[in-house]
Short mmCIF file of C-alpha atoms and ligand atoms in Angstrom, two decimals:
data_model
loop_
_atom_site.label_atom_id
_atom_site.label_comp_id
_atom_site.label_asym_id
_atom_site.label_seq_id
_atom_site.Cartn_x
_atom_site.Cartn_y
_atom_site.Cartn_z
CA MET A 65 -51.01 84.97 -45.07
CA LEU A 66 -48.08 84.12 -42.66
CA PHE A 67 -48.03 85.02 -38.80
CA ILE A 68 -44.54 86.15 -37.97
CA ASP A 69 -43.03 88.72 -35.38
CA GLY A 70 -46.70 89.62 -34.72
CA LYS A 71 -47.31 90.59 -38.47
CA TRP A 72 -49.82 89.18 -41.25
CA ARG A 73 -47.80 88.85 -44.13
CA PRO A 74 -47.38 87.02 -47.71
CA ALA A 75 -44.60 84.41 -48.14
CA ALA A 76 -41.49 86.27 -49.54
CA SER A 77 -41.95 84.44 -53.19
CA GLY A 78 -45.63 85.49 -53.10
CA ARG A 79 -46.57 82.16 -53.98
CA GLU A 80 -49.83 80.84 -52.44
CA PHE A 81 -51.62 77.51 -52.36
CA VAL A 82 -55.59 76.87 -52.22
CA SER A 83 -57.47 74.79 -49.37
CA THR A 84 -60.61 73.05 -50.50
CA ASP A 85 -63.78 70.99 -49.09
CA PRO A 86 -63.06 67.66 -49.41
CA ALA A 87 -66.95 66.72 -49.27
CA SER A 88 -67.00 68.52 -52.57
CA GLY A 89 -64.16 69.69 -53.81
CA GLU A 90 -64.85 73.47 -53.81
CA VAL A 91 -61.96 75.50 -53.14
CA LEU A 92 -62.27 77.45 -49.68
CA GLY A 93 -59.72 79.84 -49.83
CA SER A 94 -55.82 80.42 -50.05
CA VAL A 95 -52.96 80.95 -47.88
CA ALA A 96 -49.27 81.89 -48.08
CA ASP A 97 -46.84 79.37 -49.31
CA ALA A 98 -43.90 79.56 -47.11
CA GLY A 99 -40.01 78.70 -48.11
CA VAL A 100 -37.43 78.24 -46.21
CA ASP A 101 -36.49 81.99 -46.40
CA ASP A 102 -39.82 82.84 -44.77
CA VAL A 103 -39.12 79.74 -41.87
CA ARG A 104 -35.99 81.25 -41.06
CA GLU A 105 -37.43 84.62 -40.30
CA ALA A 106 -40.07 83.19 -38.14
CA ILE A 107 -37.29 81.45 -35.99
CA GLY A 108 -35.68 84.45 -35.51
CA ALA A 109 -38.89 86.36 -34.77
CA ALA A 110 -39.25 83.28 -31.91
CA ARG A 111 -35.74 83.72 -30.73
CA ALA A 112 -35.95 87.32 -30.29
CA ALA A 113 -39.13 87.16 -28.55
CA PHE A 114 -37.85 84.14 -26.00
CA ASP A 115 -36.01 86.08 -23.54
CA GLY A 116 -39.02 88.87 -22.80
CA TRP A 117 -41.63 86.16 -22.87
CA SER A 118 -40.27 83.55 -20.55
CA ARG A 119 -39.31 86.26 -17.80
CA ARG A 120 -42.93 87.23 -17.58
CA THR A 121 -44.29 85.85 -14.63
CA ALA A 122 -46.60 82.28 -14.89
CA TYR A 123 -49.32 84.45 -14.09
CA GLU A 124 -49.15 86.83 -16.84
CA ARG A 125 -48.73 83.63 -19.16
CA ALA A 126 -51.71 81.98 -17.63
CA GLU A 127 -53.66 85.23 -18.42
CA VAL A 128 -53.02 85.21 -21.95
CA LEU A 129 -53.85 81.33 -22.18
CA SER A 130 -57.14 81.63 -20.45
CA ARG A 131 -58.16 84.53 -22.43
CA ALA A 132 -57.57 82.45 -25.58
CA HIS A 133 -59.34 79.90 -23.70
CA ALA A 134 -62.70 82.01 -23.43
CA LEU A 135 -62.31 83.17 -27.05
CA MET A 136 -62.05 79.72 -28.41
CA LEU A 137 -65.29 78.57 -26.60
CA GLU A 138 -66.87 81.97 -27.45
CA ARG A 139 -66.09 81.37 -31.55
CA ARG A 140 -66.91 77.53 -30.96
CA ASP A 141 -69.74 77.28 -33.62
CA ASP A 142 -67.95 79.29 -36.11
CA LEU A 143 -64.76 77.31 -35.73
CA ALA A 144 -66.68 73.97 -35.99
CA GLU A 145 -68.23 75.16 -38.96
CA ARG A 146 -65.05 75.84 -40.61
CA MET A 147 -63.81 72.60 -39.55
CA THR A 148 -66.51 70.94 -41.19
CA ARG A 149 -65.59 72.56 -44.20
CA GLU A 150 -61.96 72.26 -44.36
CA GLN A 151 -61.36 68.87 -42.69
CA GLY A 152 -64.69 67.23 -43.53
CA LYS A 153 -65.69 65.70 -39.81
CA PRO A 154 -69.48 66.04 -38.92
CA ILE A 155 -70.30 69.52 -37.19
CA ARG A 156 -71.33 67.68 -33.98
CA MET A 157 -67.80 65.79 -34.09
CA ALA A 158 -66.06 69.39 -34.76
CA ARG A 159 -67.99 70.98 -32.23
CA ALA A 160 -66.47 68.40 -29.97
CA GLU A 161 -62.78 69.01 -31.00
CA ILE A 162 -63.11 72.83 -30.47
CA GLY A 163 -64.12 71.81 -26.85
CA TYR A 164 -61.07 69.54 -26.47
CA ALA A 165 -58.66 72.19 -28.30
CA ALA A 166 -60.05 74.71 -25.45
CA ASP A 167 -59.41 72.34 -22.64
CA PHE A 168 -55.83 72.60 -23.46
CA LEU A 169 -55.45 76.19 -23.18
CA SER A 170 -57.30 75.91 -19.93
CA TRP A 171 -55.39 73.09 -18.46
CA PHE A 172 -51.75 74.83 -19.51
CA ALA A 173 -52.89 77.81 -18.01
CA GLY A 174 -53.28 76.26 -14.84
CA GLU A 175 -49.89 73.92 -15.39
CA ALA A 176 -47.98 77.35 -15.99
CA LYS A 177 -48.18 78.32 -11.90
CA ARG A 178 -47.06 75.05 -11.09
CA VAL A 179 -43.64 74.49 -12.75
CA TYR A 180 -41.91 73.55 -9.24
CA GLY A 181 -38.41 73.16 -8.42
CA GLU A 182 -36.98 70.81 -5.76
CA THR A 183 -34.33 71.00 -3.28
CA ILE A 184 -32.46 67.97 -2.62
CA PRO A 185 -30.56 67.32 0.54
CA SER A 186 -26.45 66.79 -0.24
CA SER A 187 -24.20 64.73 1.81
CA ARG A 188 -22.12 67.55 2.57
CA ALA A 189 -23.36 69.88 5.53
CA ASP A 190 -21.63 72.80 3.71
CA GLN A 191 -23.76 72.39 0.19
CA ARG A 192 -27.14 72.84 -0.73
CA PHE A 193 -28.94 71.32 -4.10
CA LEU A 194 -31.35 73.39 -6.17
CA VAL A 195 -33.58 71.95 -9.25
CA LEU A 196 -34.69 74.61 -11.38
CA ARG A 197 -36.99 73.98 -14.35
CA GLN A 198 -36.34 76.35 -17.31
CA PRO A 199 -37.86 76.62 -20.75
CA VAL A 200 -36.12 74.78 -23.33
CA GLY A 201 -36.21 77.70 -25.92
CA VAL A 202 -37.78 78.05 -29.64
CA VAL A 203 -40.04 75.27 -30.15
CA GLY A 204 -40.48 74.09 -33.94
CA ALA A 205 -43.81 72.33 -34.09
CA ILE A 206 -45.44 70.48 -37.19
CA THR A 207 -48.95 69.03 -36.84
CA PRO A 208 -51.59 66.68 -38.88
CA TRP A 209 -54.63 67.41 -40.72
CA ASN A 210 -57.20 64.95 -38.76
CA TYR A 211 -57.40 67.16 -35.54
CA PRO A 212 -56.78 70.52 -37.10
CA VAL A 213 -57.30 72.68 -33.98
CA SER A 214 -56.75 70.34 -31.09
CA MET A 215 -53.33 69.14 -32.38
CA LEU A 216 -52.17 72.73 -32.51
CA THR A 217 -53.20 74.03 -29.09
CA ARG A 218 -51.97 70.64 -27.54
CA LYS A 219 -48.54 71.74 -28.65
CA ILE A 220 -49.08 75.77 -28.37
CA SER A 221 -50.66 75.57 -25.13
CA PRO A 222 -47.66 73.84 -22.91
CA ALA A 223 -45.14 75.54 -24.78
CA LEU A 224 -46.25 79.04 -24.21
CA ALA A 225 -47.05 78.05 -20.03
CA ALA A 226 -43.49 76.68 -19.91
CA GLY A 227 -42.08 79.93 -21.27
CA CYS A 228 -41.21 79.08 -24.84
CA THR A 229 -41.92 80.47 -27.96
CA ILE A 230 -43.03 78.41 -31.24
CA VAL A 231 -43.12 78.37 -35.00
CA LEU A 232 -45.82 76.21 -36.30
CA LYS A 233 -46.16 74.08 -39.23
CA PRO A 234 -49.81 73.13 -40.06
CA ALA A 235 -51.02 70.43 -42.26
CA GLU A 236 -51.51 71.34 -45.78
CA GLN A 237 -55.03 70.45 -46.25
CA THR A 238 -56.38 72.58 -43.26
CA PRO A 239 -53.96 76.01 -43.27
CA LEU A 240 -57.45 77.62 -42.89
CA LEU A 241 -58.15 76.50 -39.58
CA ALA A 242 -54.61 77.38 -38.41
CA VAL A 243 -54.98 80.61 -39.80
CA GLU A 244 -58.08 81.13 -37.57
CA VAL A 245 -56.35 80.07 -34.35
CA PHE A 246 -53.27 82.13 -34.70
CA ARG A 247 -55.90 85.03 -35.00
CA LEU A 248 -57.27 84.12 -31.58
CA LEU A 249 -53.98 84.17 -30.27
CA GLU A 250 -53.32 87.41 -31.40
CA GLU A 251 -56.66 88.49 -30.19
CA ALA A 252 -55.74 87.01 -26.72
CA GLY A 253 -52.71 89.31 -26.46
CA VAL A 254 -49.98 86.74 -27.34
CA PRO A 255 -46.77 89.25 -27.79
CA GLU A 256 -45.21 89.79 -31.00
CA GLY A 257 -42.69 86.62 -31.85
CA VAL A 258 -44.07 84.54 -29.33
CA VAL A 259 -46.34 82.28 -31.59
CA ASN A 260 -45.53 81.99 -35.64
CA LEU A 261 -47.35 80.42 -38.49
CA VAL A 262 -45.53 79.02 -41.19
CA THR A 263 -48.23 77.43 -44.09
CA THR A 264 -46.49 75.83 -46.67
CA SER A 265 -47.20 73.25 -49.67
CA ASP A 266 -43.45 72.18 -49.52
CA PRO A 267 -42.88 70.25 -46.11
CA ALA A 268 -39.86 68.76 -46.67
CA SER A 269 -37.96 71.78 -47.12
CA VAL A 270 -39.71 73.89 -44.80
CA GLY A 271 -39.69 71.06 -42.50
CA ALA A 272 -36.21 70.18 -42.71
CA GLU A 273 -35.05 74.11 -41.87
CA LEU A 274 -37.68 74.02 -38.87
CA VAL A 275 -35.81 70.85 -37.79
CA THR A 276 -32.38 71.34 -37.96
CA HIS A 277 -31.92 74.96 -37.61
CA PRO A 278 -29.41 75.64 -34.93
CA ASP A 279 -31.56 78.31 -32.87
CA VAL A 280 -34.56 75.54 -32.44
CA ARG A 281 -34.15 73.68 -29.23
CA LYS A 282 -37.39 71.33 -29.30
CA ILE A 283 -39.16 69.44 -32.13
CA THR A 284 -42.69 68.64 -31.46
CA PHE A 285 -44.31 66.38 -34.19
CA THR A 286 -47.87 64.64 -34.64
CA GLY A 287 -48.51 62.88 -38.05
CA SER A 288 -47.30 59.40 -39.32
CA THR A 289 -44.69 57.19 -38.47
CA GLU A 290 -42.97 57.77 -41.49
CA VAL A 291 -42.62 61.54 -41.09
CA GLY A 292 -41.79 61.25 -37.56
CA ARG A 293 -38.98 59.10 -38.26
CA LEU A 294 -37.55 61.26 -40.80
CA ILE A 295 -37.67 64.15 -38.03
CA ALA A 296 -36.02 61.92 -35.24
CA ARG A 297 -33.50 61.56 -37.47
CA GLN A 298 -33.06 65.13 -38.60
CA ALA A 299 -33.26 66.23 -35.02
CA ALA A 300 -30.45 64.01 -34.30
CA ASP A 301 -27.47 66.10 -35.36
CA GLY A 302 -28.75 68.87 -33.16
CA VAL A 303 -29.21 66.57 -30.45
CA LYS A 304 -32.50 68.47 -30.13
CA ARG A 305 -35.32 67.33 -27.32
CA VAL A 306 -38.24 65.31 -29.54
CA SER A 307 -41.49 64.47 -28.87
CA LEU A 308 -43.31 62.58 -31.51
CA GLU A 309 -47.18 61.57 -31.58
CA LEU A 310 -47.31 59.25 -34.47
CA GLY A 311 -49.50 56.41 -35.75
CA GLY A 312 -51.45 53.58 -34.28
CA HIS A 313 -53.16 50.20 -34.91
CA ALA A 314 -55.52 50.40 -32.04
CA PRO A 315 -56.82 46.66 -31.05
CA PHE A 316 -60.23 46.32 -29.52
CA ILE A 317 -60.92 43.11 -27.67
CA VAL A 318 -64.01 42.04 -26.80
CA PHE A 319 -64.17 38.84 -24.13
CA ASP A 320 -67.07 36.40 -24.00
CA ASP A 321 -68.11 37.94 -20.39
CA ALA A 322 -68.78 41.44 -21.99
CA ASP A 323 -72.23 42.73 -23.51
CA PRO A 324 -71.64 42.12 -27.08
CA VAL A 325 -74.05 44.43 -28.20
CA HIS A 326 -73.02 47.06 -25.75
CA ALA A 327 -69.31 46.67 -26.93
CA ALA A 328 -70.35 46.62 -30.64
CA LYS A 329 -71.74 50.00 -29.95
CA GLY A 330 -68.54 51.41 -28.47
CA ALA A 331 -66.71 50.14 -31.37
CA ALA A 332 -68.89 51.58 -33.97
CA ALA A 333 -68.55 54.71 -32.11
CA VAL A 334 -64.97 55.17 -31.99
CA LYS A 335 -64.45 53.89 -35.57
CA PHE A 336 -66.41 56.47 -36.85
CA LEU A 337 -64.91 59.51 -34.35
CA ASN A 338 -63.48 61.16 -37.36
CA THR A 339 -64.37 58.73 -40.39
CA GLY A 340 -62.11 56.28 -39.13
CA GLN A 341 -59.21 59.35 -39.03
CA ALA A 342 -57.99 59.06 -35.94
CA CYS A 343 -54.63 57.80 -34.22
CA ILE A 344 -56.75 56.11 -31.55
CA CYS A 345 -59.71 54.59 -34.06
CA PRO A 346 -59.77 50.36 -33.89
CA ASN A 347 -57.93 49.03 -36.71
CA ARG A 348 -58.53 45.42 -35.49
CA LEU A 349 -61.48 44.36 -33.70
CA PHE A 350 -60.66 40.72 -31.81
CA VAL A 351 -63.70 39.06 -30.54
CA GLN A 352 -64.09 36.01 -28.58
CA ARG A 353 -66.14 33.00 -30.27
CA ALA A 354 -68.89 32.60 -27.75
CA VAL A 355 -70.17 36.44 -28.42
CA ALA A 356 -68.90 36.75 -32.42
CA GLU A 357 -72.02 36.74 -33.43
CA PRO A 358 -74.00 39.65 -31.89
CA PHE A 359 -71.45 41.68 -31.96
CA LEU A 360 -71.01 41.44 -35.65
CA ALA A 361 -74.76 41.86 -36.02
CA THR A 362 -74.61 44.72 -33.75
CA LEU A 363 -71.59 46.20 -35.82
CA GLU A 364 -73.42 45.60 -39.27
CA GLU A 365 -76.63 47.37 -38.24
CA ARG A 366 -74.82 50.11 -36.56
CA PHE A 367 -72.69 50.33 -40.40
CA THR A 368 -75.45 50.26 -42.54
CA ARG A 369 -77.24 52.71 -40.08
CA LEU A 370 -74.57 55.66 -40.97
CA ARG A 371 -75.25 58.23 -43.24
CA ALA A 372 -72.53 59.66 -45.36
CA GLY A 373 -72.44 62.89 -46.54
CA SER A 374 -71.70 66.55 -45.98
CA GLY A 375 -70.74 67.16 -42.27
CA LEU A 376 -72.80 70.25 -42.50
CA GLU A 377 -76.04 68.54 -43.06
CA ASP A 378 -78.50 66.85 -40.51
CA GLY A 379 -77.89 63.47 -39.48
CA VAL A 380 -74.84 62.78 -41.14
CA THR A 381 -72.33 60.67 -39.47
CA VAL A 382 -70.15 59.90 -41.76
CA GLY A 383 -67.74 62.31 -43.60
CA PRO A 384 -65.32 62.43 -46.74
CA LEU A 385 -61.92 60.74 -46.70
CA ILE A 386 -59.68 63.75 -46.66
CA ASP A 387 -58.23 62.94 -50.28
CA ALA A 388 -57.93 60.80 -53.19
CA ASP A 389 -55.09 58.98 -51.82
CA ALA A 390 -56.60 58.17 -48.21
CA LEU A 391 -59.57 56.58 -51.18
CA ALA A 392 -57.19 54.64 -52.72
CA LYS A 393 -55.66 53.46 -49.54
CA MET A 394 -58.72 51.98 -48.43
CA GLU A 395 -59.21 50.33 -51.92
CA ARG A 396 -56.02 48.77 -52.02
CA GLN A 397 -56.60 47.42 -48.06
CA VAL A 398 -60.07 46.19 -49.19
CA ALA A 399 -58.76 44.36 -52.46
CA ASP A 400 -56.09 42.82 -50.70
CA ALA A 401 -58.23 41.45 -47.65
CA LEU A 402 -60.70 39.94 -50.00
CA GLU A 403 -58.33 38.16 -52.47
CA ARG A 404 -56.61 36.69 -49.57
CA GLY A 405 -60.02 35.03 -48.06
CA ALA A 406 -61.76 37.93 -45.93
CA ARG A 407 -65.71 37.92 -45.73
CA LEU A 408 -67.36 41.55 -46.90
CA ILE A 409 -70.04 41.99 -44.40
CA THR A 410 -71.05 45.44 -45.74
CA GLY A 411 -69.81 48.21 -47.41
CA GLY A 412 -66.55 47.84 -49.74
CA ARG A 413 -67.29 50.48 -52.11
CA ARG A 414 -66.53 53.93 -52.89
CA LEU A 415 -69.97 56.01 -52.54
CA THR A 416 -70.85 58.02 -55.69
CA ASP A 417 -74.56 58.58 -55.52
CA ASP A 418 -76.73 61.97 -54.74
CA GLY A 419 -73.48 63.88 -55.77
CA LEU A 420 -70.95 62.06 -53.32
CA ASP A 421 -68.72 61.33 -56.24
CA ALA A 422 -67.61 65.20 -55.88
CA GLY A 423 -65.67 64.07 -52.83
CA CYS A 424 -63.95 61.26 -51.38
CA PHE A 425 -66.31 58.83 -49.57
CA TYR A 426 -66.34 55.37 -48.78
CA ALA A 427 -68.52 53.32 -47.29
CA PRO A 428 -68.76 51.85 -43.67
CA THR A 429 -66.99 48.62 -44.27
CA LEU A 430 -67.10 45.36 -41.97
CA LEU A 431 -64.95 42.78 -42.68
CA ALA A 432 -64.64 39.28 -41.11
CA ASP A 433 -62.39 36.33 -41.33
CA VAL A 434 -59.26 38.68 -41.46
CA THR A 435 -55.75 36.77 -41.30
CA PRO A 436 -52.27 38.15 -40.14
CA GLU A 437 -51.26 38.05 -43.95
CA MET A 438 -53.59 40.78 -44.84
CA GLN A 439 -52.35 44.44 -45.40
CA ILE A 440 -55.18 45.45 -42.95
CA TYR A 441 -53.73 43.55 -39.93
CA ARG A 442 -50.40 45.56 -40.07
CA GLU A 443 -50.91 48.88 -41.88
CA GLU A 444 -52.92 51.63 -40.05
CA THR A 445 -55.98 52.30 -42.11
CA PHE A 446 -57.40 55.39 -41.66
CA GLY A 447 -60.72 55.17 -42.95
CA PRO A 448 -64.14 53.60 -42.41
CA LEU A 449 -63.12 50.01 -42.30
CA ALA A 450 -63.02 47.47 -39.17
CA PRO A 451 -61.44 44.41 -39.55
CA VAL A 452 -62.77 41.53 -37.10
CA ILE A 453 -61.07 38.27 -35.72
CA VAL A 454 -62.38 35.34 -33.89
CA PHE A 455 -60.47 34.32 -31.28
CA ASP A 456 -60.88 31.42 -28.27
CA GLU A 457 -58.09 31.82 -25.61
CA ASP A 458 -57.51 34.91 -23.68
CA ASP A 459 -53.42 34.99 -24.18
CA GLU A 460 -54.44 34.51 -27.88
CA ALA A 461 -55.84 37.92 -28.15
CA ILE A 462 -53.74 39.69 -26.18
CA GLU A 463 -50.70 38.43 -28.20
CA MET A 464 -52.15 39.16 -31.57
CA ALA A 465 -52.94 42.74 -30.31
CA ASN A 466 -49.50 43.24 -29.32
CA ASP A 467 -48.38 42.06 -32.35
CA THR A 468 -47.69 45.50 -34.01
CA ASP A 469 -44.69 47.98 -34.32
CA TYR A 470 -47.45 50.70 -33.15
CA GLY A 471 -48.59 51.13 -29.58
CA LEU A 472 -51.12 53.97 -28.92
CA ALA A 473 -54.41 53.35 -27.88
CA SER A 474 -56.26 49.80 -27.15
CA TYR A 475 -59.53 48.94 -25.81
CA VAL A 476 -60.92 45.99 -23.79
CA TYR A 477 -64.63 44.98 -23.14
CA THR A 478 -65.03 42.79 -20.29
CA ARG A 479 -66.84 42.91 -16.79
CA ASP A 480 -64.50 40.11 -15.37
CA LEU A 481 -61.93 42.33 -12.91
CA SER A 482 -58.86 39.86 -13.15
CA ARG A 483 -59.42 39.82 -17.09
CA ALA A 484 -59.59 43.72 -17.13
CA TYR A 485 -56.26 43.85 -15.13
CA ARG A 486 -54.35 41.02 -16.70
CA SER A 487 -54.97 42.90 -20.13
CA MET A 488 -54.39 46.45 -18.73
CA GLU A 489 -51.15 45.23 -17.69
CA ARG A 490 -49.80 43.18 -20.70
CA LEU A 491 -51.15 45.27 -23.60
CA ALA A 492 -48.10 47.16 -24.87
CA PHE A 493 -49.82 50.22 -25.55
CA GLY A 494 -49.62 53.86 -24.43
CA MET A 495 -53.27 54.03 -23.37
CA VAL A 496 -55.83 51.13 -22.61
CA GLY A 497 -59.66 51.88 -22.50
CA ILE A 498 -61.58 49.24 -20.41
CA ASN A 499 -65.18 49.65 -21.31
CA ASP A 500 -64.20 52.99 -22.45
CA ILE A 501 -63.96 54.71 -25.93
CA ASN A 502 -62.44 57.64 -24.91
CA PRO A 503 -59.66 57.27 -22.36
CA THR A 504 -58.47 60.94 -23.34
CA SER A 505 -58.74 64.68 -21.84
CA ALA A 506 -56.38 67.44 -21.47
CA ALA A 507 -55.76 66.62 -17.80
CA ALA A 508 -54.53 62.72 -18.64
CA PRO A 509 -51.36 61.85 -20.50
CA PHE A 510 -51.87 61.03 -24.16
CA GLY A 511 -49.15 59.33 -25.92
CA GLY A 512 -47.87 56.37 -27.67
CA ILE A 513 -45.01 53.52 -27.30
CA LYS A 514 -42.96 51.42 -29.36
CA GLN A 515 -43.26 52.87 -32.84
CA SER A 516 -46.20 55.34 -31.94
CA GLY A 517 -44.17 57.99 -30.42
CA LEU A 518 -42.05 59.58 -28.01
CA GLY A 519 -43.06 61.34 -24.86
CA VAL A 520 -46.77 62.51 -23.90
CA GLU A 521 -48.87 65.34 -24.47
CA GLY A 522 -51.41 66.82 -22.14
CA ALA A 523 -51.68 66.12 -18.21
CA ARG A 524 -48.77 67.51 -15.42
CA GLU A 525 -46.20 65.23 -17.63
CA GLY A 526 -47.19 67.41 -20.82
CA ILE A 527 -45.41 70.67 -19.63
CA GLY A 528 -42.33 68.88 -18.75
CA GLU A 529 -41.62 68.01 -22.98
CA TYR A 530 -40.88 71.89 -23.09
CA LEU A 531 -38.99 72.13 -19.83
CA ASP A 532 -35.16 71.80 -19.62
CA THR A 533 -33.85 70.65 -16.04
CA LYS A 534 -30.99 72.98 -14.53
CA LEU A 535 -29.13 71.53 -11.10
CA VAL A 536 -27.33 74.19 -9.14
CA GLY A 537 -25.05 73.41 -6.29
CA ILE A 538 -24.28 75.97 -3.62
CA SER A 539 -21.45 75.56 -1.08
CA ILE A 540 -22.38 77.76 2.03
P1 NAP B 801 -48.11 63.19 -42.07
O1 NAP B 801 -48.14 63.13 -43.64
O2 NAP B 801 -47.00 62.52 -41.27
O3 NAP B 801 -48.10 64.91 -41.94
C1 NAP B 801 -48.09 65.45 -40.54
C2 NAP B 801 -47.47 66.67 -40.87
O4 NAP B 801 -46.02 66.29 -41.25
C3 NAP B 801 -48.12 67.56 -42.02
O5 NAP B 801 -48.17 68.87 -41.23
C4 NAP B 801 -46.90 67.53 -43.13
O6 NAP B 801 -47.12 68.44 -43.97
C5 NAP B 801 -45.88 67.06 -42.75
N1 NAP B 801 -44.98 66.61 -43.42
C6 NAP B 801 -45.11 65.64 -44.14
N2 NAP B 801 -44.06 65.47 -44.58
C7 NAP B 801 -42.76 66.11 -44.37
C8 NAP B 801 -41.36 66.02 -44.14
N3 NAP B 801 -40.50 65.80 -44.86
N4 NAP B 801 -40.57 66.87 -43.09
C9 NAP B 801 -41.83 67.66 -42.17
N5 NAP B 801 -43.04 67.37 -42.08
C10 NAP B 801 -43.40 67.08 -43.05
O7 NAP B 801 -49.61 62.59 -41.13
P2 NAP B 801 -50.89 63.55 -41.61
O8 NAP B 801 -51.35 62.49 -43.03
O9 NAP B 801 -51.63 64.46 -41.74
O10 NAP B 801 -51.67 62.60 -40.23
C11 NAP B 801 -52.00 61.43 -40.22
C12 NAP B 801 -51.14 60.46 -39.40
O11 NAP B 801 -51.09 61.45 -37.84
C13 NAP B 801 -52.01 59.41 -38.63
O12 NAP B 801 -50.77 58.11 -38.99
C14 NAP B 801 -52.24 59.32 -37.57
O13 NAP B 801 -51.93 58.07 -36.76
C15 NAP B 801 -51.19 60.55 -37.02
N6 NAP B 801 -51.78 61.10 -35.96
C16 NAP B 801 -51.39 60.43 -34.72
C17 NAP B 801 -51.90 61.54 -33.50
C18 NAP B 801 -51.18 61.27 -32.28
O14 NAP B 801 -51.76 62.13 -31.25
N7 NAP B 801 -50.51 60.12 -31.71
C19 NAP B 801 -52.69 62.33 -33.65
C20 NAP B 801 -53.17 62.71 -34.60
C21 NAP B 801 -52.78 62.34 -36.07
P3 NAP B 801 -48.31 68.50 -45.22
O15 NAP B 801 -49.40 68.51 -44.92
O16 NAP B 801 -47.63 69.72 -45.85
O17 NAP B 801 -48.10 66.93 -46.01
#
C-alpha cells in the first residue's frame, strides 16, 4: 500500500510488486507499485500539508518525533527481525541499525527547538537586520536498501523538525520495511499529508517526477554516485536544493607503529558491518611493510572464522548479498584481480553448500598484491572482499588513499600523534576514523566530499539542509 495524505491505498494502476528474502529467495510480501500519477498525488498532499505543519511550534513537531523515537525502540526486536528477513544483515547488526535509526528521531526532536535566527549590526543607525531560518517546503527523498530504516529516519527526522513535509521513495528491495516505518510515523501522530510513501518498481519515471516536480523544493538522495549524478542534473533545471549521500571507496591505512592485530580486528569488523554492503566499508587496505605479515595473518584468521547463512541463525556473521547483480560484480572484480596478478589468501568463490545456493552468498575474500590497474582499486565493491596493498613510505599511503574520485570514509591506525594529525589533515575524505572504526552518530555530521556527495546528514548541520535563510532589513 502507498501512504498518501494519511491514507493507505493501492497504486492507481492496481499493480503490485513483491519483496523477497535475499537469503532464501522466499517471497515475503507485496507492495503497491506506484506510477507517476501516484507520486503527483503524494506531492500534492505534501504541498497541502506544508502550511499547517510548518506553522506548528517546534515543540509540537518535536513531540511527534519523540513519540516516533519511543515507538521505534519499543518495536526494536520486531523491526530488526523484519530487516534481517528483507535485507539480510545478521540480527545483531539489524538491532544496531534500529538503534541508530531511532537516534535520528531523538536528535532532531531536540534540534527542532534550536533553529535559531540572527540579528546583524547594520552600518546605518536607522537600520536593523534579522536573519530568519525557514523550512524549504516539500522534500523529495530517495533511499537505498542497505540501511533500510536508518536512511529513512536520517532524512525524515530533520525534514519534519525543520517544518518541511516529505514524499519518500524507498529502494525496491526493501519496501516492506519502509511501510513499517510509515506505520510507526502514523501511530506517532504525524498529521495527514506530512509524510508520504511511494513504493515503486519504476524508479526512473517516479524518481524523475519527484525530482523535477515544481512543488518539490528540495531533493535528498542516498545511493550510488551514478544515480546521484543523474538526480543532480534533473534537479538543476528547477534550481532545487540537493543533498547527495553517495558511494564510497574507503582506504584503511595501518602504519608500522600500530598494533597490527588490533588494526586487523578493526578492519574485519568494519568490512563485515553489513557483509561489505555499507558505503563506509574499507575498499582498499594499505599496510606498512614491517607489520604486513601479522596484519594479513590476523585478517585471514578472522575471515575464515566468519560464518555465512541466514542472519536469523545464531552465530551467523555474514549475510547474503542483496541480489544476483551484486554477486556477479564480486565475481567479476575477483576474476579481474586474479588475472592481473593478485594473490588469493582466502575466499574467492560463491558459497552454495548447506542450502546457501538459495541466496547470493559469497565467501569472505582476502586478496593481497593488489595494484592500481585492477578494477577493485577504483570501483566500489559492496561485498565481502578486502584487497590489501603493502606500502613503504607514509606519503605513498596517503597519495594512494587519495587516488580515488570518492571521498566518504577513511581509517588510520597509528599510535603516533604526528602521523595521526598529518593523516587527518591530508586525507581527502569527509570522515576519518583514527584507531576508530565507527566515526558515525546521529550527533555527528555524516557526509562525503568529491564524488561521494554534497551536504551532510545528522548533527547540528543536518537540519540546515532543510532550511532557507531569509534576510529582513528594517528601517526604523
Ligand atoms: P542506487 O542503485 O543508486 O539506488 C538508490 C535509490 O535510487 C533506490 O531507491 C533506487 O530505486 C533509486 N533509483 C535508481 N535509479 C533511479 C533513477 N533513475 N531515478 C531516481 N531514483 C533512482 O543505490 P543502491 O544500490 O540502492 O545503494 C547502494 C549505494 O548507496 C552504494 O553506492 C552506497 O555506497 C550508497 N550509500 C551511500 C550512503 C551514504 O550515506 N553516503 C549510505 C548508504 C548507501 P530502486 O531500488 O528501485 O532501484
